[in-house]
Amino acid sequence: MEQHVVIAGGGPVGLWLAAELRRGGVNVTVLERRPEIDRRSKALTIHPRTIEVLASRGAHRPFLDEGLRFPGGHFAMLAERLDFRGLTTPFPYTLALPQARTEELLEAHASELGARILRGHRVTGFTAHTESITVRAEGPDGPYELPAAYLVGCDGVRSTVRTVAGIDFPGTPSTVYGWLGDVLLDSPPRAGFSTFGPRGGLMVAPMPDGRYRVVGVSPDSLTSTRPGDLTLAELRDKTITIAGEDFGMRDPQWLSRFGNATRLATQYRRGRVLLAGDAAHQHFPAGGVGMNVGIQDAHNLGWKLATTLTGRAPDTLLDTYHDERHPIGARLAEHSRAQTALMSSFTPENLALRTLLSDVIARRPAFNEELSERLTALAVRYPPLTPDAHPLVGTHAPDLAFADSESGLFALLRADAHLLLLTSGDSRMSAPDRPGLVVHTGTLHRPPAAWADVRAALIRPDGHVAWIGTEENDADLAAAAEDALAAPTPHFMK
């Protein structure tokens, strides 16, 4: 089989997928229709779980160096912001970094790994065969064809790949149109400024380049007809109406509107075609989760494609991509719709509901934690195949510390191998020797309570737990580890 994957779309999702495939030993070509990176940055927020994903490949440092850190996020523009500082992660904050810069960093990362990135090229169609797929494309020199093993559509909500594949994209149209502007402010408000009332809701967030993102919704946003282009005068008027002043707004870099159309692809995989990111799910950009979920799609898919193409797993492994990520897309839609409802009503009743929820966030740490873990994807757990699986199976492993090492678990993860942790000094434990497996023996240093009884763990390349061995459930952990690795689908959860 041709060990080559074509990716349609060179945004953050396609670029991270390209890097993962190269780390897994697979050749990859990214076809991006834009000749240059779009300086209008749709995404601005990088969430804790996405920083963990970057850290698991040692790619996080430039993002930490350049991004502005905020110790929380918002849920539906409620007055009480979510506090991430108590979350179980080495990165209990969001990073504000324009998508354009994120793309620059990810493109450099993927290119250094050997990914072929062609700008000014677009996928126009394909023909699927039993053992391969022929991708039709068009570039500056005209149309051409590329042979590949798989084609992945990371080409946005208007995905050509999804359309040609005949994958349905059902959902609901926009009934609300928010608005935003990336502008300079001569008199910016306090950090974390947000207000919501009968005249609308407004947030102002600083950007690393000295600009500010002014984003909001107002009663006239409630329409199923997309308004015309946003102007600086309109943005200024809306800001004054809601906040009482315009903060010295000037020199817009980008003005835009965004709707709440919500759709979910019925299939994330159809034969040799797969979808990721906005090509698979569309939603109102509440909480800044869209790019993050897309990168996490790619993180789930990348190692599975590489494992399949290098002959270490059957093609059926790719079915688990849909099984695991499609429910995440469904929950994303539900989560975004809930926030939209709270942000698109300006009645006294909804304002009272907002006050109540904000008060609960402030007074109930457990509620803050639950919403925060959902928003940041730290709560994602892929369902195990057996009901008696250890509670950790399916969760993502934290950056466990080891008594004999300054590096944590993230530094041990690889895109081309599972990680077997042996945390017990039991002499019966031995390290199975097989391709696609890295073994680390070491005592955990101050493990989280949930990991206190763990003596062995099999961790997938994407950081999710595939198997756990404890004193209670395994008399001979070495034999159990062998069984887990020898299972027909050790990469999935047993």
Coordinates of C-alpha atoms in Angstrom, one line a residue:
M1 CA 0.0 0.0 0.0
E2 CA 1.2 3.5 -0.7
Q3 CA 2.3 4.9 2.6
H4 CA 1.2 8.4 1.7
V5 CA -1.6 10.6 3.1
V6 CA -3.0 13.7 1.5
I7 CA -4.4 16.3 3.8
A8 CA -6.8 18.9 2.3
G9 CA -6.4 22.1 4.4
G10 CA -3.3 23.6 6.0
G11 CA -4.9 25.3 9.0
P12 CA -3.9 24.3 12.6
V13 CA -5.8 20.9 12.3
G14 CA -4.2 19.8 9.0
L15 CA -0.7 21.0 10.1
W16 CA -0.8 19.1 13.4
L17 CA -2.1 16.0 11.7
A18 CA 0.8 16.3 9.2
A19 CA 3.3 16.5 12.0
E20 CA 1.9 13.5 13.8
L21 CA 2.0 11.4 10.6
R22 CA 5.6 12.3 10.0
R23 CA 6.5 11.4 13.5
G24 CA 4.8 8.0 12.8
G25 CA 6.9 7.5 9.7
V26 CA 4.3 8.3 7.1
N27 CA 4.8 10.5 4.1
V28 CA 2.3 13.4 3.9
T29 CA 1.3 16.1 1.5
V30 CA -0.8 19.1 2.7
L31 CA -2.7 21.0 0.0
E32 CA -3.8 24.5 1.2
R33 CA -5.7 26.7 -1.2
R34 CA -4.5 29.9 0.4
P35 CA -1.2 31.1 -1.1
E36 CA -0.3 32.7 2.3
I37 CA -1.4 32.4 5.9
D38 CA -4.5 34.4 6.5
R39 CA -3.6 37.3 8.9
R40 CA -7.2 37.5 10.1
S41 CA -7.1 35.2 13.2
K42 CA -10.4 33.4 13.7
A43 CA -9.1 31.5 16.7
L44 CA -7.3 33.2 19.5
T45 CA -7.5 30.8 22.5
I46 CA -5.4 27.7 23.2
H47 CA -6.8 25.6 26.0
P48 CA -4.9 23.6 28.6
R49 CA -5.5 20.2 27.0
T50 CA -4.3 21.4 23.7
I51 CA -1.1 22.7 25.4
E52 CA -0.7 19.2 26.9
V53 CA -1.0 17.8 23.3
L54 CA 1.7 20.1 22.1
A55 CA 3.8 19.2 25.2
S56 CA 3.5 15.5 24.5
R57 CA 5.6 16.1 21.4
G58 CA 7.9 18.8 22.9
A59 CA 6.3 21.4 20.7
H60 CA 4.8 23.7 23.3
R61 CA 7.7 26.0 24.2
P62 CA 7.2 28.6 21.5
F63 CA 3.5 28.8 22.3
L64 CA 4.2 29.4 26.0
D65 CA 6.9 32.0 25.1
E66 CA 4.6 34.0 22.9
G67 CA 1.1 33.5 24.2
L68 CA -0.6 35.7 26.8
R69 CA -1.6 33.6 29.8
F70 CA -5.0 33.9 31.5
P71 CA -5.9 31.7 34.5
G72 CA -9.4 30.9 33.3
G73 CA -12.0 31.3 30.6
H74 CA -15.6 32.3 30.2
F75 CA -18.9 30.3 30.0
A76 CA -21.5 32.2 28.0
M77 CA -20.0 35.6 29.0
L78 CA -21.2 35.1 32.6
A79 CA -20.0 37.7 35.0
E80 CA -18.1 35.1 37.0
R81 CA -15.3 33.7 34.9
L82 CA -14.2 30.0 35.2
D83 CA -11.1 29.5 37.3
F84 CA -8.6 27.0 35.8
R85 CA -6.0 27.3 38.5
G86 CA -7.2 24.2 40.4
L87 CA -7.3 21.9 37.3
T88 CA -5.0 18.9 37.3
T89 CA -2.7 20.0 34.5
P90 CA 0.7 21.6 34.4
F91 CA -0.9 24.3 32.2
P92 CA -3.8 25.7 34.3
Y93 CA -4.5 28.6 32.0
T94 CA -5.4 29.6 28.4
L95 CA -3.0 31.1 26.0
A96 CA -4.1 34.0 23.8
L97 CA -2.2 33.7 20.5
P98 CA -3.6 34.7 17.1
Q99 CA -4.4 31.8 14.8
A100 CA -2.0 33.2 12.2
R101 CA 0.9 32.9 14.5
T102 CA -0.3 29.4 15.6
E103 CA -0.3 28.4 12.0
E104 CA 3.2 29.7 11.5
L105 CA 4.5 27.8 14.4
L106 CA 2.7 24.6 13.4
E107 CA 3.8 24.9 9.8
A108 CA 7.4 25.3 10.8
H109 CA 7.0 22.2 13.1
A110 CA 5.5 20.0 10.4
S111 CA 8.0 21.2 7.8
E112 CA 11.0 20.4 10.1
L113 CA 9.6 16.9 10.4
G114 CA 9.5 16.5 6.6
A115 CA 5.9 17.3 5.7
R116 CA 5.3 18.5 2.2
I117 CA 3.1 21.6 2.3
L118 CA 1.9 23.1 -0.9
R119 CA 0.2 26.5 -0.7
G120 CA -2.0 27.7 -3.5
H121 CA -3.2 24.1 -4.1
R122 CA -6.6 22.7 -3.5
V123 CA -8.3 19.3 -3.7
T124 CA -11.0 19.2 -6.4
G125 CA -12.1 15.5 -6.1
F126 CA -10.9 12.0 -5.8
T127 CA -11.5 8.4 -6.9
A128 CA -11.3 5.7 -4.2
H129 CA -9.9 2.3 -5.0
T130 CA -9.7 -0.9 -3.0
E131 CA -6.2 -0.3 -1.8
S132 CA -5.6 3.4 -2.5
I133 CA -7.2 6.7 -3.4
T134 CA -6.4 9.0 -6.3
V135 CA -6.7 12.6 -5.3
R136 CA -7.4 15.2 -7.9
A137 CA -6.0 18.7 -7.2
E138 CA -5.3 22.0 -8.8
G139 CA -2.3 24.3 -8.3
P140 CA -0.7 27.3 -9.9
D141 CA 0.3 25.2 -12.9
G142 CA -3.1 23.5 -13.4
P143 CA -4.8 20.3 -12.5
Y144 CA -2.9 17.1 -11.4
E145 CA -3.4 13.9 -9.5
L146 CA -1.8 12.4 -6.4
P147 CA -1.9 8.7 -5.4
A148 CA -2.4 8.1 -1.7
A149 CA -3.5 5.6 0.9
Y150 CA -5.9 8.0 2.6
L151 CA -7.3 11.5 2.1
V152 CA -8.2 13.6 5.2
G153 CA -10.5 16.6 4.9
C154 CA -9.3 19.4 7.2
D155 CA -10.7 21.9 4.8
G156 CA -13.3 23.7 6.9
V157 CA -17.1 23.9 7.2
R158 CA -17.4 24.1 3.4
S159 CA -15.3 21.0 3.0
T160 CA -14.8 19.8 -0.6
V161 CA -13.6 16.5 0.7
R162 CA -16.8 15.9 2.8
T163 CA -19.0 17.0 -0.1
V164 CA -17.4 14.8 -2.7
A165 CA -17.4 11.9 -0.3
G166 CA -21.2 12.3 0.1
I167 CA -21.0 12.5 3.9
D168 CA -24.1 14.3 5.3
F169 CA -23.6 17.4 7.4
P170 CA -27.0 17.9 9.1
G171 CA -27.8 20.5 11.7
T172 CA -29.4 23.9 12.2
P173 CA -28.8 27.2 10.4
S174 CA -27.7 30.4 12.0
T175 CA -30.3 32.4 14.1
V176 CA -27.8 34.6 15.9
Y177 CA -24.9 36.6 14.4
G178 CA -22.2 37.8 16.8
W179 CA -19.6 40.4 15.8
L180 CA -16.0 41.0 16.5
G181 CA -13.1 43.4 15.7
D182 CA -9.4 43.2 16.2
V183 CA -8.6 46.9 16.9
L184 CA -6.2 49.2 18.8
L185 CA -7.6 50.8 21.9
D186 CA -6.3 54.1 23.3
S187 CA -8.0 53.6 26.6
P188 CA -8.5 49.8 27.1
P189 CA -10.6 48.5 29.9
R190 CA -9.3 46.4 32.8
A191 CA -8.0 42.9 32.0
G192 CA -10.8 40.4 31.6
F193 CA -13.4 43.0 30.9
S194 CA -16.9 41.6 30.2
T195 CA -20.4 43.0 30.5
F196 CA -23.9 41.7 29.7
G197 CA -27.2 43.4 30.0
P198 CA -30.5 44.3 28.2
R199 CA -28.5 46.1 25.5
G200 CA -26.2 43.2 24.8
G201 CA -23.0 41.4 25.8
L202 CA -19.4 42.5 25.2
M203 CA -16.0 41.1 26.0
V204 CA -12.6 42.8 25.4
A205 CA -9.5 40.5 25.3
P206 CA -5.9 41.6 24.8
M207 CA -3.8 40.1 22.0
P208 CA 0.0 39.6 22.0
D209 CA 0.5 42.2 19.2
G210 CA -0.9 45.0 21.3
R211 CA -4.4 44.9 19.7
Y212 CA -7.6 44.0 21.4
R213 CA -10.4 41.7 20.3
V214 CA -13.7 43.3 20.9
V215 CA -16.5 40.7 20.6
G216 CA -20.2 40.7 21.4
V217 CA -23.8 40.0 20.7
S218 CA -26.7 42.4 20.8
P219 CA -30.5 42.3 20.4
D220 CA -30.1 43.0 16.7
S221 CA -27.9 39.9 16.4
L222 CA -31.0 37.8 16.6
T223 CA -31.6 37.2 12.9
S224 CA -31.6 34.3 10.4
T225 CA -30.4 36.7 7.7
R226 CA -26.7 37.4 7.7
P227 CA -26.2 41.1 8.1
G228 CA -23.8 43.0 5.8
D229 CA -20.1 43.5 6.4
L230 CA -19.3 44.9 9.8
T231 CA -17.8 48.4 9.8
L232 CA -15.7 50.2 12.4
A233 CA -18.5 52.7 12.9
E234 CA -21.0 50.0 13.7
L235 CA -18.6 48.2 16.1
R236 CA -17.9 51.5 17.8
D237 CA -21.7 52.3 18.1
K238 CA -22.4 48.8 19.5
T239 CA -19.6 49.1 22.0
I240 CA -20.8 52.5 23.3
T241 CA -24.3 51.2 23.5
I242 CA -23.3 48.2 25.6
A243 CA -20.3 49.5 27.6
G244 CA -20.9 53.2 27.6
E245 CA -17.7 54.1 25.8
D246 CA -15.6 52.9 22.8
F247 CA -12.2 52.7 24.7
G248 CA -10.5 54.8 22.0
M249 CA -11.2 52.3 19.3
R250 CA -9.3 52.7 16.0
D251 CA -7.2 51.0 13.2
P252 CA -9.1 47.7 12.8
Q253 CA -7.1 44.8 11.5
W254 CA -10.1 42.6 11.1
L255 CA -13.9 43.1 11.4
S256 CA -16.2 40.1 11.1
R257 CA -19.5 38.5 12.0
F258 CA -20.1 34.9 13.0
G259 CA -23.2 32.8 13.2
N260 CA -24.5 29.9 15.4
A261 CA -25.0 27.4 12.6
T262 CA -24.5 24.0 14.2
R263 CA -23.7 20.9 12.2
L264 CA -22.1 17.5 12.7
A265 CA -20.9 15.1 10.0
T266 CA -22.7 11.8 10.2
Q267 CA -19.4 9.9 9.5
Y268 CA -15.9 10.9 10.4
R269 CA -14.7 8.1 8.2
R270 CA -16.0 6.8 4.9
G271 CA -13.6 4.2 3.4
R272 CA -10.3 6.0 2.6
V273 CA -11.7 9.4 3.4
L274 CA -11.6 10.9 6.9
L275 CA -12.7 14.3 8.3
A276 CA -11.3 16.4 11.1
G277 CA -11.8 19.8 12.6
D278 CA -14.4 22.2 11.1
A279 CA -15.0 19.8 8.2
A280 CA -16.5 17.4 10.8
H281 CA -18.2 19.9 13.2
Q282 CA -19.5 23.4 13.1
H283 CA -20.8 25.5 16.0
F284 CA -21.0 28.9 17.6
P285 CA -17.5 29.9 18.7
A286 CA -18.4 30.1 22.4
G287 CA -15.4 29.7 24.7
G288 CA -12.9 29.5 21.9
V289 CA -13.0 25.7 21.7
G290 CA -13.2 25.1 17.9
M291 CA -9.5 25.0 17.0
N292 CA -8.7 23.1 20.1
V293 CA -11.2 20.3 19.4
G294 CA -9.9 20.1 15.8
I295 CA -6.3 19.7 17.0
Q296 CA -7.4 17.0 19.4
D297 CA -9.2 15.3 16.5
A298 CA -5.9 15.3 14.6
H299 CA -4.1 14.0 17.7
N300 CA -6.5 11.0 17.9
L301 CA -6.3 10.3 14.2
G302 CA -2.6 10.8 13.5
W303 CA -1.2 7.8 15.4
K304 CA -4.0 5.6 14.2
L305 CA -3.3 6.3 10.5
A306 CA 0.4 5.9 11.1
T307 CA 0.0 2.6 13.0
T308 CA -2.2 1.3 10.2
L309 CA 0.0 2.4 7.4
T310 CA 3.2 0.9 9.0
G311 CA 1.5 -2.5 9.3
R312 CA 1.2 -2.6 13.1
A313 CA -2.6 -2.6 13.1
P314 CA -5.5 -3.5 10.8
D315 CA -7.4 -0.9 8.8
T316 CA -10.3 -1.4 11.2
L317 CA -8.3 0.7 13.8
L318 CA -9.5 3.8 11.8
D319 CA -13.1 3.0 12.7
T320 CA -12.3 3.8 16.3
Y321 CA -11.5 7.4 15.2
H322 CA -15.2 7.9 14.5
D323 CA -16.3 5.9 17.5
E324 CA -14.2 8.1 19.8
R325 CA -14.4 11.6 18.3
H326 CA -17.9 11.7 16.9
P327 CA -19.4 11.8 20.4
I328 CA -17.0 14.6 21.3
G329 CA -18.3 16.6 18.3
A330 CA -21.9 15.9 19.5
R331 CA -21.0 17.2 23.0
L332 CA -19.3 20.2 21.5
A333 CA -22.5 21.1 19.7
E334 CA -24.6 20.6 22.9
H335 CA -22.2 22.7 24.9
S336 CA -22.1 25.5 22.4
R337 CA -25.8 25.6 22.0
A338 CA -26.2 25.9 25.7
Q339 CA -23.9 28.9 25.8
T340 CA -25.6 30.4 22.8
A341 CA -29.0 30.2 24.6
L342 CA -27.6 32.2 27.5
M343 CA -25.9 34.7 25.2
S344 CA -28.8 35.4 22.8
S345 CA -31.6 36.4 25.1
F346 CA -31.7 39.8 26.8
T347 CA -35.0 39.4 28.7
P348 CA -35.2 39.9 32.5
E349 CA -35.8 36.2 32.9
N350 CA -32.6 35.3 31.1
L351 CA -30.6 37.9 32.9
A352 CA -31.9 36.4 36.2
L353 CA -30.8 33.0 35.0
R354 CA -27.3 34.3 34.1
T355 CA -27.0 35.9 37.6
L356 CA -28.0 32.6 39.2
L357 CA -25.5 30.5 37.2
S358 CA -22.7 33.0 37.8
D359 CA -23.4 32.9 41.5
V360 CA -23.2 29.1 41.5
I361 CA -19.9 29.2 39.7
A362 CA -18.6 31.6 42.4
R363 CA -19.9 29.6 45.4
R364 CA -19.6 26.0 44.2
P365 CA -16.0 25.1 43.3
A366 CA -17.2 21.7 42.1
F367 CA -19.4 23.4 39.5
N368 CA -16.6 25.6 38.4
E369 CA -14.4 22.5 38.0
E370 CA -17.0 20.6 36.0
L371 CA -17.6 23.4 33.5
S372 CA -13.9 24.1 33.3
E373 CA -13.0 20.5 32.6
R374 CA -15.6 20.3 29.9
L375 CA -14.6 23.5 28.3
T376 CA -10.9 22.6 28.2
A377 CA -11.4 19.0 27.1
L378 CA -9.6 17.7 30.3
A379 CA -12.8 15.7 31.0
V380 CA -12.7 13.7 27.8
R381 CA -12.9 10.0 28.4
Y382 CA -13.2 7.5 25.6
P383 CA -15.5 4.7 26.6
P384 CA -13.8 1.3 27.4
L385 CA -15.0 -1.8 25.7
T386 CA -15.7 -3.7 28.9
P387 CA -17.7 -2.5 31.8
D388 CA -15.2 -3.8 34.4
A389 CA -12.3 -1.7 33.1
H390 CA -10.4 0.3 35.6
P391 CA -11.8 3.9 36.0
L392 CA -8.7 5.4 34.5
V393 CA -9.1 3.5 31.2
G394 CA -10.1 5.9 28.5
T395 CA -9.0 9.1 30.4
H396 CA -5.9 11.0 29.3
A397 CA -2.9 10.4 31.6
P398 CA -1.7 13.4 33.5
D399 CA 2.0 14.5 33.4
L400 CA 2.9 12.0 36.1
A401 CA 6.2 12.7 37.9
F402 CA 8.8 10.1 38.6
A403 CA 11.0 9.9 41.7
D404 CA 14.2 9.4 39.6
S405 CA 13.6 11.9 36.8
E406 CA 13.1 15.6 36.3
S407 CA 10.9 14.9 33.3
G408 CA 7.3 13.8 33.5
L409 CA 5.1 11.4 31.5
F410 CA 4.5 13.8 28.6
A411 CA 8.2 13.7 27.7
L412 CA 8.0 9.9 27.3
L413 CA 5.0 9.9 24.9
R414 CA 5.7 9.2 21.2
A415 CA 3.5 9.4 18.1
D416 CA 4.9 6.0 16.9
A417 CA 4.7 3.9 20.0
H418 CA 2.6 3.0 23.0
L419 CA 4.1 3.6 26.4
L420 CA 4.2 0.8 29.0
L421 CA 4.7 2.2 32.5
L422 CA 6.0 -0.2 35.1
T423 CA 5.7 1.5 38.5
S424 CA 6.1 -1.5 40.8
G425 CA 9.4 -3.0 42.1
D426 CA 7.8 -6.5 41.8
S427 CA 10.4 -8.9 40.4
R428 CA 7.7 -10.6 38.3
M429 CA 7.4 -7.5 36.1
S430 CA 9.4 -7.6 32.9
A431 CA 9.4 -5.4 29.9
P432 CA 7.9 -7.0 26.7
D433 CA 10.1 -6.4 23.7
R434 CA 8.0 -5.6 20.6
P435 CA 7.8 -2.9 17.9
G436 CA 5.8 0.2 18.6
L437 CA 6.4 0.0 22.4
V438 CA 8.4 2.1 24.7
V439 CA 8.9 0.8 28.3
H440 CA 9.6 3.0 31.3
T441 CA 10.3 1.7 34.7
G442 CA 10.1 4.1 37.6
T443 CA 8.4 4.9 40.8
L444 CA 5.7 7.6 40.7
H445 CA 6.4 10.7 42.8
R446 CA 3.3 11.9 44.7
P447 CA 0.8 10.4 42.2
P448 CA -2.7 11.8 42.0
A449 CA -5.1 9.8 44.2
A450 CA -6.6 8.0 41.2
W451 CA -3.2 6.7 40.3
A452 CA -2.1 5.6 43.8
D453 CA -2.9 1.9 43.3
V454 CA -1.5 1.7 39.7
R455 CA 1.5 -0.7 39.2
A456 CA 1.4 -0.8 35.4
A457 CA -0.2 1.3 32.7
L458 CA -0.4 1.1 28.9
I459 CA -0.6 4.6 27.4
R460 CA -1.6 5.2 23.8
P461 CA 0.4 7.6 21.6
D462 CA -2.3 10.2 22.1
G463 CA -1.9 10.0 25.9
H464 CA -5.1 8.1 26.7
V465 CA -5.0 5.1 28.9
A466 CA -5.5 1.8 27.2
W467 CA -5.0 -0.6 30.2
I468 CA -4.3 -0.4 33.9
G469 CA -2.7 -3.1 36.2
T470 CA -3.2 -2.9 40.0
E471 CA -2.6 -5.2 42.9
E472 CA -6.3 -5.8 43.1
N473 CA -7.1 -6.8 39.5
D474 CA -3.9 -8.6 38.4
A475 CA -1.9 -11.2 40.2
D476 CA 0.8 -11.3 37.6
L477 CA 1.1 -7.9 35.9
A478 CA 3.8 -9.0 33.5
A479 CA 1.5 -11.6 32.0
A480 CA -1.4 -9.2 32.0
A481 CA 0.6 -6.6 30.2
E482 CA 1.5 -9.2 27.5
D483 CA -2.1 -10.0 27.1
A484 CA -3.0 -6.4 26.7
L485 CA -0.4 -5.9 24.0
A486 CA -1.2 -9.1 22.2
A487 CA -4.9 -8.4 22.1
P488 CA -6.4 -7.9 18.6
T489 CA -6.8 -4.2 19.3
P490 CA -4.2 -3.2 22.0
H491 CA -4.4 0.3 20.7
F492 CA -8.1 0.4 21.7
M493 CA -9.3 -0.1 25.3
K494 CA -9.7 -3.5 26.7

